Coordinates of C-alpha atoms and ligand atoms in Angstrom, one line a residue:
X1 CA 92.7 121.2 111.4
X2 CA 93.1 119.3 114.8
X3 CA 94.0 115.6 114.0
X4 CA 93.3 113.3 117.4
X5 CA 95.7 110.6 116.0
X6 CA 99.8 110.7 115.8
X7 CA 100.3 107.6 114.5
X8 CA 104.5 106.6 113.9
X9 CA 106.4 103.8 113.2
X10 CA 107.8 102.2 116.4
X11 CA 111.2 100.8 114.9
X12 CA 111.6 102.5 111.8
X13 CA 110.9 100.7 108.3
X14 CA 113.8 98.4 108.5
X15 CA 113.0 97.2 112.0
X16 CA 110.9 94.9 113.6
X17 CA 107.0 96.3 112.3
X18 CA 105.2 98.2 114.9
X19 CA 102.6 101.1 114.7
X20 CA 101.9 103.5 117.8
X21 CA 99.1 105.7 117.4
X22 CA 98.9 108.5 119.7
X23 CA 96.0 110.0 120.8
X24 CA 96.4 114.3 121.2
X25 CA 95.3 115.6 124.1
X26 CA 94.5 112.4 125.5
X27 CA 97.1 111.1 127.2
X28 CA 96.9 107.6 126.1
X29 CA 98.1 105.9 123.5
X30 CA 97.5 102.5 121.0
X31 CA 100.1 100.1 119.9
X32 CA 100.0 97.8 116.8
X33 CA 102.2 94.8 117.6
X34 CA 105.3 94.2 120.5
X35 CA 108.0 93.8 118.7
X36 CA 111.2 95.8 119.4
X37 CA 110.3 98.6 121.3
X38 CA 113.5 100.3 122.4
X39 CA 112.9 103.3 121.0
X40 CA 109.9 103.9 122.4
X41 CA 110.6 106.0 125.5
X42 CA 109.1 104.8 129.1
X43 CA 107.0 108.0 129.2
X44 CA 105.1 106.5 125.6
X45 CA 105.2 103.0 126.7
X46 CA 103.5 104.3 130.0
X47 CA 100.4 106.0 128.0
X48 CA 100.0 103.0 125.8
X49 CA 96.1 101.2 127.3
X50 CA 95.4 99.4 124.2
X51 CA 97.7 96.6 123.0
X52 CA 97.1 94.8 119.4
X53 CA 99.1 92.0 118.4
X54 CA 98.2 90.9 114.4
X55 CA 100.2 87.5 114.9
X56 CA 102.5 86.3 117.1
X57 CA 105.8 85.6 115.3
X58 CA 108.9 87.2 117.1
X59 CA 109.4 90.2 115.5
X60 CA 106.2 91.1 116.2
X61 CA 105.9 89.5 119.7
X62 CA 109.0 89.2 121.2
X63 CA 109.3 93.2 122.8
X64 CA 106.2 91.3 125.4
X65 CA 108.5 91.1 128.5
X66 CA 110.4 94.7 128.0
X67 CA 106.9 96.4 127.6
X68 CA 106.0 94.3 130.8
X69 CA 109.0 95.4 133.0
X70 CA 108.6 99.1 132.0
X71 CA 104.7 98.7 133.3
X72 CA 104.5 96.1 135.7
X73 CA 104.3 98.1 139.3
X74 CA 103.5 101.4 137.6
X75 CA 100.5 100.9 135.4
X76 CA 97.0 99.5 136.6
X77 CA 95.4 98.3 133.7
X78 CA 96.4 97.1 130.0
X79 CA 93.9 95.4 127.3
X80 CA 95.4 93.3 124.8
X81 CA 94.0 91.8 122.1
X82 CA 95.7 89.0 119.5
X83 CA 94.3 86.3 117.3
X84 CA 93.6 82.3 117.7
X85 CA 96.1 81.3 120.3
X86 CA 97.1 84.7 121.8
X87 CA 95.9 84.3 125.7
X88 CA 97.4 81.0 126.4
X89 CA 100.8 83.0 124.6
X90 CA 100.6 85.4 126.9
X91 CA 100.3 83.2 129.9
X92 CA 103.1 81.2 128.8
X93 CA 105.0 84.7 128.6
X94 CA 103.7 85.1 132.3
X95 CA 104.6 81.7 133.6
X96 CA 108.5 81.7 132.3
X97 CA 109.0 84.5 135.5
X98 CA 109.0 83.8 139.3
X99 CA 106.6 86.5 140.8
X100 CA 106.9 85.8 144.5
X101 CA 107.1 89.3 145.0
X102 CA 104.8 91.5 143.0
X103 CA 102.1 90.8 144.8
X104 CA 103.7 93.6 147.5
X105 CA 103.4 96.7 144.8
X106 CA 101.5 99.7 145.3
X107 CA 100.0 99.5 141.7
X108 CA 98.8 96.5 140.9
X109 CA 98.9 95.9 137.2
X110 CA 95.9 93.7 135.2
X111 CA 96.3 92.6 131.7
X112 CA 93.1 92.0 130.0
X113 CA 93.8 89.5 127.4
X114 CA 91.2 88.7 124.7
X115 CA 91.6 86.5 121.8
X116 CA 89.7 86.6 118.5
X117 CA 89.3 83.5 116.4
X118 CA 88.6 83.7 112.5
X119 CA 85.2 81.8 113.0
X120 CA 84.6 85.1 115.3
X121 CA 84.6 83.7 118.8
X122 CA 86.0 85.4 121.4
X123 CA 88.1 84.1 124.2
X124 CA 89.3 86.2 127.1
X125 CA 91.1 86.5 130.6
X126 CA 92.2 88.2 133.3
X127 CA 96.1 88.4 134.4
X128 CA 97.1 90.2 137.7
X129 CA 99.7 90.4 139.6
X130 CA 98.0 90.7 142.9
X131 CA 97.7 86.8 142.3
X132 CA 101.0 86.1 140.7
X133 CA 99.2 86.7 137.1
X134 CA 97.2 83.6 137.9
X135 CA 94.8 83.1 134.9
X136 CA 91.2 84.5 135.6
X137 CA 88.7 83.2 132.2
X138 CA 86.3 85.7 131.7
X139 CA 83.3 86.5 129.5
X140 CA 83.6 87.4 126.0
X141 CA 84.1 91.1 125.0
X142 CA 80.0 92.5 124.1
X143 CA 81.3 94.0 120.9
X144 CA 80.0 93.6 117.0
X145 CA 81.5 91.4 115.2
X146 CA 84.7 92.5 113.5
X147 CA 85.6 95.3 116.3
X148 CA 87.7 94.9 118.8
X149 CA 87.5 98.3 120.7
X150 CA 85.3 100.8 120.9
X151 CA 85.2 104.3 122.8
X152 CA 83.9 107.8 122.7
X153 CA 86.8 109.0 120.1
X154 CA 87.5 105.9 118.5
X155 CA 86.9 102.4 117.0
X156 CA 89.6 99.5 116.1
X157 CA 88.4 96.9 113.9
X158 CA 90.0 94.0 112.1
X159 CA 89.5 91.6 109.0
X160 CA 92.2 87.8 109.3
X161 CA 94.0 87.7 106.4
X162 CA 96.3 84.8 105.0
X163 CA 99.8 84.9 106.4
X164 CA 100.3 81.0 105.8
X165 CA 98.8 81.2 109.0
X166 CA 95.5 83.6 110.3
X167 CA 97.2 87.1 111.1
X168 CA 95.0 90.2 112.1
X169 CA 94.6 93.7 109.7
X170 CA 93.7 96.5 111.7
X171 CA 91.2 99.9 111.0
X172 CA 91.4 102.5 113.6
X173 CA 88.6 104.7 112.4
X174 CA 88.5 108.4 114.3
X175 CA 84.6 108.8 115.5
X176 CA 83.2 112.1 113.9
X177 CA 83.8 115.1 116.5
X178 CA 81.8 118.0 116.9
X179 CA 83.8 121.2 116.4
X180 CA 82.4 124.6 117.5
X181 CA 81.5 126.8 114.8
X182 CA 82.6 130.3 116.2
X183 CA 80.4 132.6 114.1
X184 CA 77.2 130.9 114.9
X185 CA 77.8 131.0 118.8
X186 CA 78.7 134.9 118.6
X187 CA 75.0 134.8 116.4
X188 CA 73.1 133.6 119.7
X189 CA 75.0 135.8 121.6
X190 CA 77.0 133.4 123.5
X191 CA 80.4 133.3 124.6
X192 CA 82.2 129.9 124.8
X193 CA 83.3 128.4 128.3
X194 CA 82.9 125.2 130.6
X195 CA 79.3 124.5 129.4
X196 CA 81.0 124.3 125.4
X197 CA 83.3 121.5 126.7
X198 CA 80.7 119.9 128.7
X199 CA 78.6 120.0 125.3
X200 CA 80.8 118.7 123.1
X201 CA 82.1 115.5 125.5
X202 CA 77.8 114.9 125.8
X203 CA 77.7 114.8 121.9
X204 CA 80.7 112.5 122.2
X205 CA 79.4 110.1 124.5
X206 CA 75.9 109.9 122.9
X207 CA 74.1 111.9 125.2
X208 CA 70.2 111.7 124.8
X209 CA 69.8 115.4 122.9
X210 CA 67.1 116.3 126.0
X211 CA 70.1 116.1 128.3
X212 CA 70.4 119.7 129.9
X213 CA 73.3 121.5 129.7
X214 CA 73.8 124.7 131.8
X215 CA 74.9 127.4 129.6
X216 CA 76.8 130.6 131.0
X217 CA 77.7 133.6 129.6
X218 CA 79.1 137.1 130.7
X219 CA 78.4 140.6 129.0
X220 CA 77.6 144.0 129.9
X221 CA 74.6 143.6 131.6
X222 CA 76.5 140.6 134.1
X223 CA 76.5 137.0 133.8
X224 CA 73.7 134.7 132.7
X225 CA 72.8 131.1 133.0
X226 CA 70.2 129.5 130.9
X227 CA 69.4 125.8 131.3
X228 CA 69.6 124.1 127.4
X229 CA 69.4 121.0 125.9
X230 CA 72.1 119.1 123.9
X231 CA 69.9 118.7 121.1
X232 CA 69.4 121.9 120.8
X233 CA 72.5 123.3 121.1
X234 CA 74.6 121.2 119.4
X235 CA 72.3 121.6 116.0
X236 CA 73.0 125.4 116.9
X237 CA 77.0 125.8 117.1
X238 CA 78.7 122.2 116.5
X239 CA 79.9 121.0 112.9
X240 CA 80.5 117.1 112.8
X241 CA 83.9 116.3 111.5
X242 CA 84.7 113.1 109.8
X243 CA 87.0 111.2 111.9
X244 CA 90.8 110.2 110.2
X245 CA 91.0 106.4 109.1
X246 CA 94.5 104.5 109.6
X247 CA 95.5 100.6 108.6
X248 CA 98.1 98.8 109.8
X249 CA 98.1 95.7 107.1
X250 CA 101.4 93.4 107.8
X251 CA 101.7 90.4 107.3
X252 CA 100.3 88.6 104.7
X253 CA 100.4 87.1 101.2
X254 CA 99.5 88.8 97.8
X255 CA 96.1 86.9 97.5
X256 CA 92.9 87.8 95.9
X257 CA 91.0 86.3 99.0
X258 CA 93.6 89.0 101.3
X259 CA 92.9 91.8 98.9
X260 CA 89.6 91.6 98.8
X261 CA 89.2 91.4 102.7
X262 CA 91.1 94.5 102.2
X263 CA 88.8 96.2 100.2
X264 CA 85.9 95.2 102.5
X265 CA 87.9 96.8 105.9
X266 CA 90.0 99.5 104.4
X267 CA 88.3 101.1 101.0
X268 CA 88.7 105.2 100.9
X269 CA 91.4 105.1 104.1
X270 CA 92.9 107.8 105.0
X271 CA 96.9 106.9 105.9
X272 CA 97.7 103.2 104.9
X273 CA 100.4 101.6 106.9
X274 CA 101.6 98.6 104.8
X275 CA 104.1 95.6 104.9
X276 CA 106.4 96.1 101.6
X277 CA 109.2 93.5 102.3
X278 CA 110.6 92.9 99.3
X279 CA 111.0 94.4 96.1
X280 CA 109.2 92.7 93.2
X281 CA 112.4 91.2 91.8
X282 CA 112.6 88.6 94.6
X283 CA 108.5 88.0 93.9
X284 CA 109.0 84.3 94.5
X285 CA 110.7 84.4 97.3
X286 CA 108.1 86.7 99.1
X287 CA 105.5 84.2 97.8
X288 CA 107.3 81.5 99.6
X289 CA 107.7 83.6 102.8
X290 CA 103.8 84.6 102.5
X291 CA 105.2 88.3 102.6
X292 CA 104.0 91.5 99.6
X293 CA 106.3 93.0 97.6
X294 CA 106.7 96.5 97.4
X295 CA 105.0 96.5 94.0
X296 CA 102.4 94.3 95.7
X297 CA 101.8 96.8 98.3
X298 CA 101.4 99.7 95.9
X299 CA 98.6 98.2 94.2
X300 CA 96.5 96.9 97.4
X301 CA 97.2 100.7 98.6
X302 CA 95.7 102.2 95.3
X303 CA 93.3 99.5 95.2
X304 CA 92.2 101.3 98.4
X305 CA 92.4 104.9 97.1
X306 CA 94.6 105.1 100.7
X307 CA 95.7 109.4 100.2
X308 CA 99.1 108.5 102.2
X309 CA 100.9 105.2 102.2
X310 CA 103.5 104.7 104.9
X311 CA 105.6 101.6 103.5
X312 CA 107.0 99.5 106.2
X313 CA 108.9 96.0 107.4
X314 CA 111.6 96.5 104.4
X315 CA 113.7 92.8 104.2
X316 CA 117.4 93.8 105.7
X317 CA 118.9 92.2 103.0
X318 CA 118.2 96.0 101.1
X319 CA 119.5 98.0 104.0
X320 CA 120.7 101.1 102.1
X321 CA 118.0 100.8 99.4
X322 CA 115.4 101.9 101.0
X323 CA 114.7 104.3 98.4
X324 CA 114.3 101.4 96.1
X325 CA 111.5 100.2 97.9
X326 CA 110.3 103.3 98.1
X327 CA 109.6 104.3 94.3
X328 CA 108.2 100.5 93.7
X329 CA 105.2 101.1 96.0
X330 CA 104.5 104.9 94.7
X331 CA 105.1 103.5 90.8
X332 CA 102.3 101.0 91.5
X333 CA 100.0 103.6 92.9
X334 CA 100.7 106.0 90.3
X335 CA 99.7 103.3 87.6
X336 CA 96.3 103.7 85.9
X337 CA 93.5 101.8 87.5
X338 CA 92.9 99.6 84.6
X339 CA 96.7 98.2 85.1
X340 CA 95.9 94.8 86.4
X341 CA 98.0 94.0 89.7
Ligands
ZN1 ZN1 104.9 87.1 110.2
ZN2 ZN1 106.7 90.2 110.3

């Protein structure tokens, strides 16, 4: 089956948390926080449009200025989006550099920088370095509440959770996609070709089903054009698929106010990407650090009903027991749903 998202780790799950989600096909790329991105080849950082940062403590923040110098004169346009503070952060970033000279570049680069607050207000601006990255304010993203992207294949939305400070989870929900249903289309006698593509990018984008779509086909007789409409012709040869569901949940505390804000984003997701810092052992100290456990993980993940769970930001002081981790979130989600968390 054709899967639009690649998502990986950026740093592995010892290193600083990070989630890129590639798109197939697409040529562009998401990324769930900045922290180190070494690893991440210029080629990936180059496809990456979307930024999202869920809070801005270093290892989640600090890879800003690489990311910048990999882009900066090459790239003309990056959105990023962060939580209550986040564009006068990144204009700080900005202002610790001297740009007297990037003005001169071929490709300018703009960073869109918008800012979500937990009482759901929006602030944004405009950086580019035509002006030095001079701060531009500008209006408030039109977008429901709770999203912060939306596109013909996809939608990012987030729920604050409690990190001893507000920190951003993320859903990136896959939009259904029409798929061609080969048996049907050889049924009406059509062969597929330019017009299927055009179809299935109109379904995409919401086209009105009177839109007309120009169907040709070739066969003994010579070729044939008919003039359809979407409507038509997508109820005719296109399935809907459901689109995949990913979270990227780091960090927070094991709450029931965060869980259940869990619940409300993330319930039936597909691939859970989850904090598990510590194993259960050190419980106390996670509590004090506002971290989960991997125990504590587990249980939000099965609390979910998540089918994969990709454990992640592991403490370094249990570099080599990894493993360890490992069997503490999968024991919680193997435990029977009655087992209280
Ligand atoms: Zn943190
Ligand atoms: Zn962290």
């Amino acid at each position: 089956m054709f899967q639009l998202f690649a998502p990986s780790l950026v740093d592995g799950a010892f290193g600083d948390p990070g989630l890129l989600v590639d798109l197939q096909g697409e040529r562009r790329a998401l990324l769930f926080d900045l922290g180190d991105l070494s690893r991440l080849p210029p080629r990936v950082l180059m496809r990456i449009d979307d930024i999202f940062v869920s809070h801005t403590h270093m290892d989640h923040f600090a890879g800003f200025d690489n990311w910048l110098r990999v882009v900066l004169g090459r790239k003309e346009r990056v959105a990023l989006t962060g939580g209550p503070g986040f564009v006068d952060q990144v204009e700080h970033k900005l202002r610790a550099y001297t740009w007297n000279v990037v003005q001169r570049y071929p490709v300018a680069l703009q960073l869109d920088v918008r800012e979500l607050r937990p009482d759901g207000i929006w602030r944004r601006a405009r950086f580019s370095s035509r002006s030095g990255f001079a701060r531009e304010d500008a209006e408030a993203p039109a977008l429901p509440a709770g999203t912060l992207h939306d596109d013909p294949l996809l939608r990012v939305r987030a729920a604050f959770v409690d990190h001893g400070m507000p920190c951003l989870a993320f859903a990136i929900d896959g939009k259904p996609r029409p798929r061609v249903a080969p048996d049907r289309l050889a049924a009406l006698g059509l062969t597929s070709g330019a017009w299927l593509r055009e179809l299935k990018a109109a379904v995409l984008a919401g086209a009105p089903v009177e839109t007309p779509i120009r169907v040709r086909w070739r066969d003994r007789a010579g070729v044939h054009e008919q003039l359809r409409r979407v409507g038509e012709l997508a109820a005719a040869v296109l399935d809907v698929v459901p689109g995949e569901r990913i979270g990227y949940v780091t960090d927070l505390r094991f709450s029931d106010d965060n869980r259940e804000r869990l619940r409300a984003l993330l319930a039936g997701i597909d691939r859970l990407f989850i904090e598990s810092v510590f194993l259960d052992a050190d419980r106390a100290h996670a509590e004090r650090k506002s971290h989960l456990t991997a125990r504590q993980a587990g249980c939000i993940a099965r609390e979910l009903g998540a089918r994969i769970v990709v454990p992640m930001h592991f403490s370094s002081r249990y570099q080599g027991r990894g493993d360890e981790l490992l069997a503490e979130v999968e024991a919680a989600r193997a435990a029977p749903p009655d087992q209280l968390c």
